[in-house]
PDB file of C-alpha atoms in Angstrom:
ATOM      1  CA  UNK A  20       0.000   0.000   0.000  1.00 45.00           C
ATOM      2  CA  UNK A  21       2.327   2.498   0.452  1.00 41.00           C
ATOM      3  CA  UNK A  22       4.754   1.585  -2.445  1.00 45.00           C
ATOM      4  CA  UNK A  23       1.073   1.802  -4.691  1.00 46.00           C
ATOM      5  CA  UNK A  24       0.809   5.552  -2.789  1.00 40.00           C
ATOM      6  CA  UNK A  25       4.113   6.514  -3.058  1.00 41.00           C
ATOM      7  CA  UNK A  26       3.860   5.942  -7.009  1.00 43.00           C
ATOM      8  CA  UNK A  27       0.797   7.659  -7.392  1.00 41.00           C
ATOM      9  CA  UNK A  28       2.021  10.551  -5.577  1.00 38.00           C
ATOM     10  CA  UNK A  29       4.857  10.385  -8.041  1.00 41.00           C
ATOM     11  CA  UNK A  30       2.723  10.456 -10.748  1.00 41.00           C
ATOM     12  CA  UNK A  31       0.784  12.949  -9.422  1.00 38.00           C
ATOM     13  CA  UNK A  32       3.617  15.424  -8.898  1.00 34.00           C
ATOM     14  CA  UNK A  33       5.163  14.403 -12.417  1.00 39.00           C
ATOM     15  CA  UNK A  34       1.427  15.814 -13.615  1.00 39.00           C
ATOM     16  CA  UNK A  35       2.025  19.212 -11.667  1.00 34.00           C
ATOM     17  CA  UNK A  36       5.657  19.709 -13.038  1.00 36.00           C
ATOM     18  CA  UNK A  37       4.453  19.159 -16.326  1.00 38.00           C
ATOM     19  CA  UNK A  38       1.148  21.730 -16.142  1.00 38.00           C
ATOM     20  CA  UNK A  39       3.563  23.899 -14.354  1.00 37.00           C
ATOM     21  CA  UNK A  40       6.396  23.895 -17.699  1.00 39.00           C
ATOM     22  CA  UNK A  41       3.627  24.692 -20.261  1.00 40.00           C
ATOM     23  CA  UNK A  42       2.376  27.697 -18.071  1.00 37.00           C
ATOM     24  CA  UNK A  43       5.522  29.178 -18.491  1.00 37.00           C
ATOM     25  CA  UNK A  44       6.985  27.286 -21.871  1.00 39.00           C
ATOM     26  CA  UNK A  45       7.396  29.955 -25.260  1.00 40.00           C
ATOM     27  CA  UNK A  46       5.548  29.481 -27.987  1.00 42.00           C
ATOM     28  CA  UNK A  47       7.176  28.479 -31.249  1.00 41.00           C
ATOM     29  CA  UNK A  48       8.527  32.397 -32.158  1.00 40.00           C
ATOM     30  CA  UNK A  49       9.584  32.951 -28.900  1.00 38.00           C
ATOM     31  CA  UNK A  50      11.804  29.654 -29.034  1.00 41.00           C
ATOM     32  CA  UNK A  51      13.239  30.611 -32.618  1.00 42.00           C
ATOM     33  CA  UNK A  52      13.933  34.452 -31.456  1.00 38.00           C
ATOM     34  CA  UNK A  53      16.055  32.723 -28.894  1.00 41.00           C
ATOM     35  CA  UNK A  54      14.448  34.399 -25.910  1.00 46.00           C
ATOM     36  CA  UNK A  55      14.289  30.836 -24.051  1.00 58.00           C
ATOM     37  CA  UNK A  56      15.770  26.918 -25.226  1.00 68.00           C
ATOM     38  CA  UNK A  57      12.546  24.361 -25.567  1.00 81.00           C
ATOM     39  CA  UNK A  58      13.362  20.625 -25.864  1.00 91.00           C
ATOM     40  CA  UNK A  59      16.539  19.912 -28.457  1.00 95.00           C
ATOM     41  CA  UNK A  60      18.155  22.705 -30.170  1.00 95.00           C
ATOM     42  CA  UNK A  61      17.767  23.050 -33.882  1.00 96.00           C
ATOM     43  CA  UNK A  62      20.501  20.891 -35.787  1.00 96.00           C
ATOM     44  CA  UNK A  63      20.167  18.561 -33.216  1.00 96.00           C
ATOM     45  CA  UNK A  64      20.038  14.353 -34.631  1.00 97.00           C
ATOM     46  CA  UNK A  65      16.453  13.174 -33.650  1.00 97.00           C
ATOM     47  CA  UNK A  66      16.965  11.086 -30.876  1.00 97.00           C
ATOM     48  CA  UNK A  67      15.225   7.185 -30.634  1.00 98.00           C
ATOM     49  CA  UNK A  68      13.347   6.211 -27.583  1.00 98.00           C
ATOM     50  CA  UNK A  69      11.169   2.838 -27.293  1.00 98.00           C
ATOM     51  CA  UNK A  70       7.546   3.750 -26.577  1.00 98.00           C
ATOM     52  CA  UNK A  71       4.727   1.238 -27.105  1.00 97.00           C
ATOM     53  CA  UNK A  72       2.432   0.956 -30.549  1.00 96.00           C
ATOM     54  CA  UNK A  73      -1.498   0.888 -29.364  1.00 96.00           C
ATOM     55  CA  UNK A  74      -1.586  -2.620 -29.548  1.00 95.00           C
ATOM     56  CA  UNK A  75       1.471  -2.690 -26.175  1.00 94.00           C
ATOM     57  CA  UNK A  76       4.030  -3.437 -28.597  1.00 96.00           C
ATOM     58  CA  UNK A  77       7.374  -2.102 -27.950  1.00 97.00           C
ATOM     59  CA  UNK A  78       8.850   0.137 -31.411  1.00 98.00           C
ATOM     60  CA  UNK A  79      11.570   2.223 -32.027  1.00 98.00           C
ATOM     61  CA  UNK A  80      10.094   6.115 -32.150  1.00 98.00           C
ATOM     62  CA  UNK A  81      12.812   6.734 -35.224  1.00 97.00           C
ATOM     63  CA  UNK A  82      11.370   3.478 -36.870  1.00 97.00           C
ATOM     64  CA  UNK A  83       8.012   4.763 -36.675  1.00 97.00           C
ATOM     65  CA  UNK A  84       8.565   8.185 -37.604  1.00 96.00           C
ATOM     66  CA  UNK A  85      10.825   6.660 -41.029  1.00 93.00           C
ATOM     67  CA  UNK A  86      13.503   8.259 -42.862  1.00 88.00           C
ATOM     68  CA  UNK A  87      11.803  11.459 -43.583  1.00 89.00           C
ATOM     69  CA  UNK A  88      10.608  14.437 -43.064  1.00 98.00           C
ATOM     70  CA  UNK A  89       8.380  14.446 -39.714  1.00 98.00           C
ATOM     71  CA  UNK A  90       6.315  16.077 -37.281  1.00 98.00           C
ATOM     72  CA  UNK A  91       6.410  14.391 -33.693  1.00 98.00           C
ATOM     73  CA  UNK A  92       3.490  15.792 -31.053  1.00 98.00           C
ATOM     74  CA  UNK A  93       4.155  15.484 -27.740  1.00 98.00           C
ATOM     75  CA  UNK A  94       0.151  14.622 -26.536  1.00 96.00           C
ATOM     76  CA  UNK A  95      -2.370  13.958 -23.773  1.00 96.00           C
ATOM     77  CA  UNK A  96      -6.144  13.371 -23.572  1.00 93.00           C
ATOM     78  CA  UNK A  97      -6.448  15.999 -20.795  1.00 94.00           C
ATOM     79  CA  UNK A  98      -4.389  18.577 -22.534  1.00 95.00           C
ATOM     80  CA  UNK A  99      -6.227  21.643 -23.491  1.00 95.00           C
ATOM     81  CA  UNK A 100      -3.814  23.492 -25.517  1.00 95.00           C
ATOM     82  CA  UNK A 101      -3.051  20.096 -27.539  1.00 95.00           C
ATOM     83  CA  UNK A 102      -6.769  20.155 -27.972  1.00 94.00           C
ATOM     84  CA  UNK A 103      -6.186  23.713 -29.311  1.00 95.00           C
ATOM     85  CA  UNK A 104      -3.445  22.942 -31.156  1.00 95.00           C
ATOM     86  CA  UNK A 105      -5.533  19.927 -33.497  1.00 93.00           C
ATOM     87  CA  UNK A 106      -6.807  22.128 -35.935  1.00 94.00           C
ATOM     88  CA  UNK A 107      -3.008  22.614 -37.353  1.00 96.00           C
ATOM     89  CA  UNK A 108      -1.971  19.561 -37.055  1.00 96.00           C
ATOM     90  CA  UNK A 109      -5.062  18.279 -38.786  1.00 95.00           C
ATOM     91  CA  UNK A 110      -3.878  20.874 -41.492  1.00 96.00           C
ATOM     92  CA  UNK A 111      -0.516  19.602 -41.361  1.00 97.00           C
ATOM     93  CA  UNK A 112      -1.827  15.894 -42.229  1.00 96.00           C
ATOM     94  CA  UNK A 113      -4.038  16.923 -44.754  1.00 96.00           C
ATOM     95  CA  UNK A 114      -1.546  19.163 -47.157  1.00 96.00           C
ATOM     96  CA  UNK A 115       1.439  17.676 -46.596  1.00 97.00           C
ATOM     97  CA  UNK A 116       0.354  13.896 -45.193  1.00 93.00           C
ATOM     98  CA  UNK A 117       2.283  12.488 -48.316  1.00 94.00           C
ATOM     99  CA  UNK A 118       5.282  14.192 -47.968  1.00 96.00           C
ATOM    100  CA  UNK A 119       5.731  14.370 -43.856  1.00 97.00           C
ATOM    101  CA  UNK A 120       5.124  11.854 -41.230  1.00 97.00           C
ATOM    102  CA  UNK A 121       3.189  12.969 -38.513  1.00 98.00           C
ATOM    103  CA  UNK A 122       3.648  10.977 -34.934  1.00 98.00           C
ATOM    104  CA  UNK A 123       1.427  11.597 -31.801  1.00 97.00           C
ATOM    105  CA  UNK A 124       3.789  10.515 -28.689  1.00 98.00           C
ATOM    106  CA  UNK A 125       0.675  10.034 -25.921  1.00 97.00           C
ATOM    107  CA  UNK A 126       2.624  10.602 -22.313  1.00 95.00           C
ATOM    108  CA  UNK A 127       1.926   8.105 -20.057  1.00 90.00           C
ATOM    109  CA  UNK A 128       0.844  10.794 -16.794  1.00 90.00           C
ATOM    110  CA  UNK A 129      -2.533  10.745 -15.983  1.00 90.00           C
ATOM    111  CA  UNK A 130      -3.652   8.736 -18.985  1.00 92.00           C
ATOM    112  CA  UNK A 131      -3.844   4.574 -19.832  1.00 92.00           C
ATOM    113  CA  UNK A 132      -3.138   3.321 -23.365  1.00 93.00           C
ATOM    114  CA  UNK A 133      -7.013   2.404 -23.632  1.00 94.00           C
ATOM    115  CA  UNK A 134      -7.681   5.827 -22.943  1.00 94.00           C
ATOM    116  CA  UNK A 135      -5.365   6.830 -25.789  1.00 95.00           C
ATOM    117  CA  UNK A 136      -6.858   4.316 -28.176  1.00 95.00           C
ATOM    118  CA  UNK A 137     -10.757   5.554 -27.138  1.00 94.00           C
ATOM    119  CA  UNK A 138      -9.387   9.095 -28.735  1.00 93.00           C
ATOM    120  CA  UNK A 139      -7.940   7.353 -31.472  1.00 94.00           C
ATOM    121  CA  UNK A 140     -11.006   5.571 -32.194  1.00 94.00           C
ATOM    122  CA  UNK A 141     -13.338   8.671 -31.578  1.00 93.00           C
ATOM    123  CA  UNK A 142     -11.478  11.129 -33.534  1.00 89.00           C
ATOM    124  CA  UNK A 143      -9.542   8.875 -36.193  1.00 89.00           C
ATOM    125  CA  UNK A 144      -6.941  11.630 -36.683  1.00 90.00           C
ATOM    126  CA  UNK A 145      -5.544   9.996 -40.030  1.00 92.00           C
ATOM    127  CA  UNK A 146      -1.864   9.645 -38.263  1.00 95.00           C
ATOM    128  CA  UNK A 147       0.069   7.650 -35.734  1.00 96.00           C
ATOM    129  CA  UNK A 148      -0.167   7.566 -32.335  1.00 97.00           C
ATOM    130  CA  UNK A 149       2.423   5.924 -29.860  1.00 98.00           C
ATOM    131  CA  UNK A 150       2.334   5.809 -26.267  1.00 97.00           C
ATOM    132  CA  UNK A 151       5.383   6.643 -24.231  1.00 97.00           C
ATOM    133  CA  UNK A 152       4.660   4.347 -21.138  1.00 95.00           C
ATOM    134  CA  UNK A 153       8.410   4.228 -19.842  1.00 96.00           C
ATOM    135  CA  UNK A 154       8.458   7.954 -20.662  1.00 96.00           C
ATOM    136  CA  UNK A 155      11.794   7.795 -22.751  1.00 97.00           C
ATOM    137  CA  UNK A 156      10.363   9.912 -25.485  1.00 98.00           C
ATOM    138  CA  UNK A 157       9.639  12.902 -23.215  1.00 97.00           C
ATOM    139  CA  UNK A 158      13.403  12.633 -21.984  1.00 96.00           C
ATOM    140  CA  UNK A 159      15.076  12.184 -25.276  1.00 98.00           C
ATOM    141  CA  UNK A 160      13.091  14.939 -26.298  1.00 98.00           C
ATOM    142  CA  UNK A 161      13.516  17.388 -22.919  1.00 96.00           C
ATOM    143  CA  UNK A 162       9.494  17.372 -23.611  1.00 95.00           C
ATOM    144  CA  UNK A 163       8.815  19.093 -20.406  1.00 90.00           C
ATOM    145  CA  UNK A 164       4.973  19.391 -21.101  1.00 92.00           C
ATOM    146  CA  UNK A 165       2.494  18.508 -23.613  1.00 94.00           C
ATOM    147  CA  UNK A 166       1.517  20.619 -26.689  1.00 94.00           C
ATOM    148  CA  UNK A 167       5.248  20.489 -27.566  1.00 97.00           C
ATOM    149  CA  UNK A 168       5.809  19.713 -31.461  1.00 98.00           C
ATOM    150  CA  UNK A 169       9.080  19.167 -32.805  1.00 98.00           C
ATOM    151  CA  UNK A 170       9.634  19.282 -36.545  1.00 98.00           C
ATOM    152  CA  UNK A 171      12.668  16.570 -38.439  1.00 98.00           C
ATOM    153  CA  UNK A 172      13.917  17.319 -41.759  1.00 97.00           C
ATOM    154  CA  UNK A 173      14.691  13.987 -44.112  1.00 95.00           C
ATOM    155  CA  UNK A 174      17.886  14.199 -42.657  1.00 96.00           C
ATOM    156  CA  UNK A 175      17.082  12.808 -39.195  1.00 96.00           C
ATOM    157  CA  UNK A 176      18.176  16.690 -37.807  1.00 97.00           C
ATOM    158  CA  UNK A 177      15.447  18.759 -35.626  1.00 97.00           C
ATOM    159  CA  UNK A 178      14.254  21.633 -37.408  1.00 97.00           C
ATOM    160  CA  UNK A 179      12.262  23.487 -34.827  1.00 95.00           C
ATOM    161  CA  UNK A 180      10.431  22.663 -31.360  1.00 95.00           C
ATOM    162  CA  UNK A 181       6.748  24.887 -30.223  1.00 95.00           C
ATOM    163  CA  UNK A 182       4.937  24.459 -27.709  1.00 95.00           C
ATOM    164  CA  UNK A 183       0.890  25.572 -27.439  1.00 93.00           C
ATOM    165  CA  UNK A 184      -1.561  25.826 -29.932  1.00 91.00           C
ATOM    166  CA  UNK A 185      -0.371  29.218 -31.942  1.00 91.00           C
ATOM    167  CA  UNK A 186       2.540  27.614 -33.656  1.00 93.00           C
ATOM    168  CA  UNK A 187       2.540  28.253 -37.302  1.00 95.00           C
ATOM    169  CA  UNK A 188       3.231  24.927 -38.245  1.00 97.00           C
ATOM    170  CA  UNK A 189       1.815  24.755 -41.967  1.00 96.00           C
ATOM    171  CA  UNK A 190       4.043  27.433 -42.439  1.00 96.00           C
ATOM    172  CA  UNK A 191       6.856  26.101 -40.292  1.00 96.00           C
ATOM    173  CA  UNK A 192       6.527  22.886 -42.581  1.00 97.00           C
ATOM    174  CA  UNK A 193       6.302  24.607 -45.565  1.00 96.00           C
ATOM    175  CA  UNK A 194       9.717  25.969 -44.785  1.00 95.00           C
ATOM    176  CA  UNK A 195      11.241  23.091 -43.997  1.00 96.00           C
ATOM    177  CA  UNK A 196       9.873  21.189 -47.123  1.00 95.00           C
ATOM    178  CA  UNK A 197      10.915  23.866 -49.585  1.00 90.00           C
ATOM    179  CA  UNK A 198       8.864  26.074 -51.897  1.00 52.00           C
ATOM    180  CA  UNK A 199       7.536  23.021 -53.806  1.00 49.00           C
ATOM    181  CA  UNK A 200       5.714  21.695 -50.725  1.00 44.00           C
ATOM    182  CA  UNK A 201       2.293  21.808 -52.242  1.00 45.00           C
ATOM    183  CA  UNK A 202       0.597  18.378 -53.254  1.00 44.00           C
ATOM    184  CA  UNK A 203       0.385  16.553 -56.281  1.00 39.00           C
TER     185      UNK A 203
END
């Protein structure tokens, strides 16, 4: 009993840290200005991590994402600014979903991998959703919160990280793809 409540606790303080970063984490701009580091700095190789497919599976996060391009969402049911922040990556997906891969990385505080499937199932987003239940995505990352996107160019190197739901990211992906980005 009190191993059970000394993890929970731990969770539950892991859950305030967390809500705590993304009250005070930049957006996007504010991250490129350089008025504060989020996550990985640009130019930075795209760290692997294992997290789990839907299904409890353990994958490689670099295997999933694939040689190119990518967008990789660090997500949570309970998140309101990733909530916020659906309508561009929905946009993302649907312009560029042939020429990007685009990777939700569900955090394992406060949420089960059922939970994360129920979404999935709900709101069939069109892209890939892994769950990080040993949470070695959100430290290869330096993902201190949720809402926190991080854009990889075909070369494996990051691009850009943003956090909250104002981050430009059609046009963050257009530059990153190149003027020709439109599709076929």
């Amino acid at each position: 009993m009190v191993r059970a409540l000394h993890k929970s606790s731990g969770a539950a303080l892991w859950a305030v840290f967390i809500f705590a970063a993304g009250l005070a984490a930049p957006d996007r701009a504010a991250a490129q200005e350089g008025d504060a580091q989020l996550g990985l700095p640009p130019g930075t190789t795209a760290p692997d991590a294992q997290v789990e497919d839907l299904d409890g599976n353990e994958v490689s996060l670099l295997e999933v994402v694939g040689g190119g391009p990518a967008l990789i969402e660090f997500w949570a049911s309970w998140c309101e600014q990733c909530e916020l922040l659906q309508p561009e990556i929905d946009a993302v997906q649907e312009r560029f979903g042939e020429k990007i891969k685009v990777v939700a990385v569900a955090v394992a505080v406060s949420q089960s991998v059922r939970r994360v499937r129920r979404h999935v199932d709900r709101h069939d987003p069109g892209y890939t959703f892994v769950y990080d239940a040993k949470g070695e995505a959100v430290r290869a990352y330096e993902a201190l919160t949720t809402s926190i996107v991080v854009l990889v160019d075909g070369e494996g190197r990051i691009v850009s990280t943003g956090v909250g739901p104002k981050q430009g990211l059609v046009e963050a992906v257009e530059g990153m793809l190149g003027d020709g980005a439109t599709p076929g």
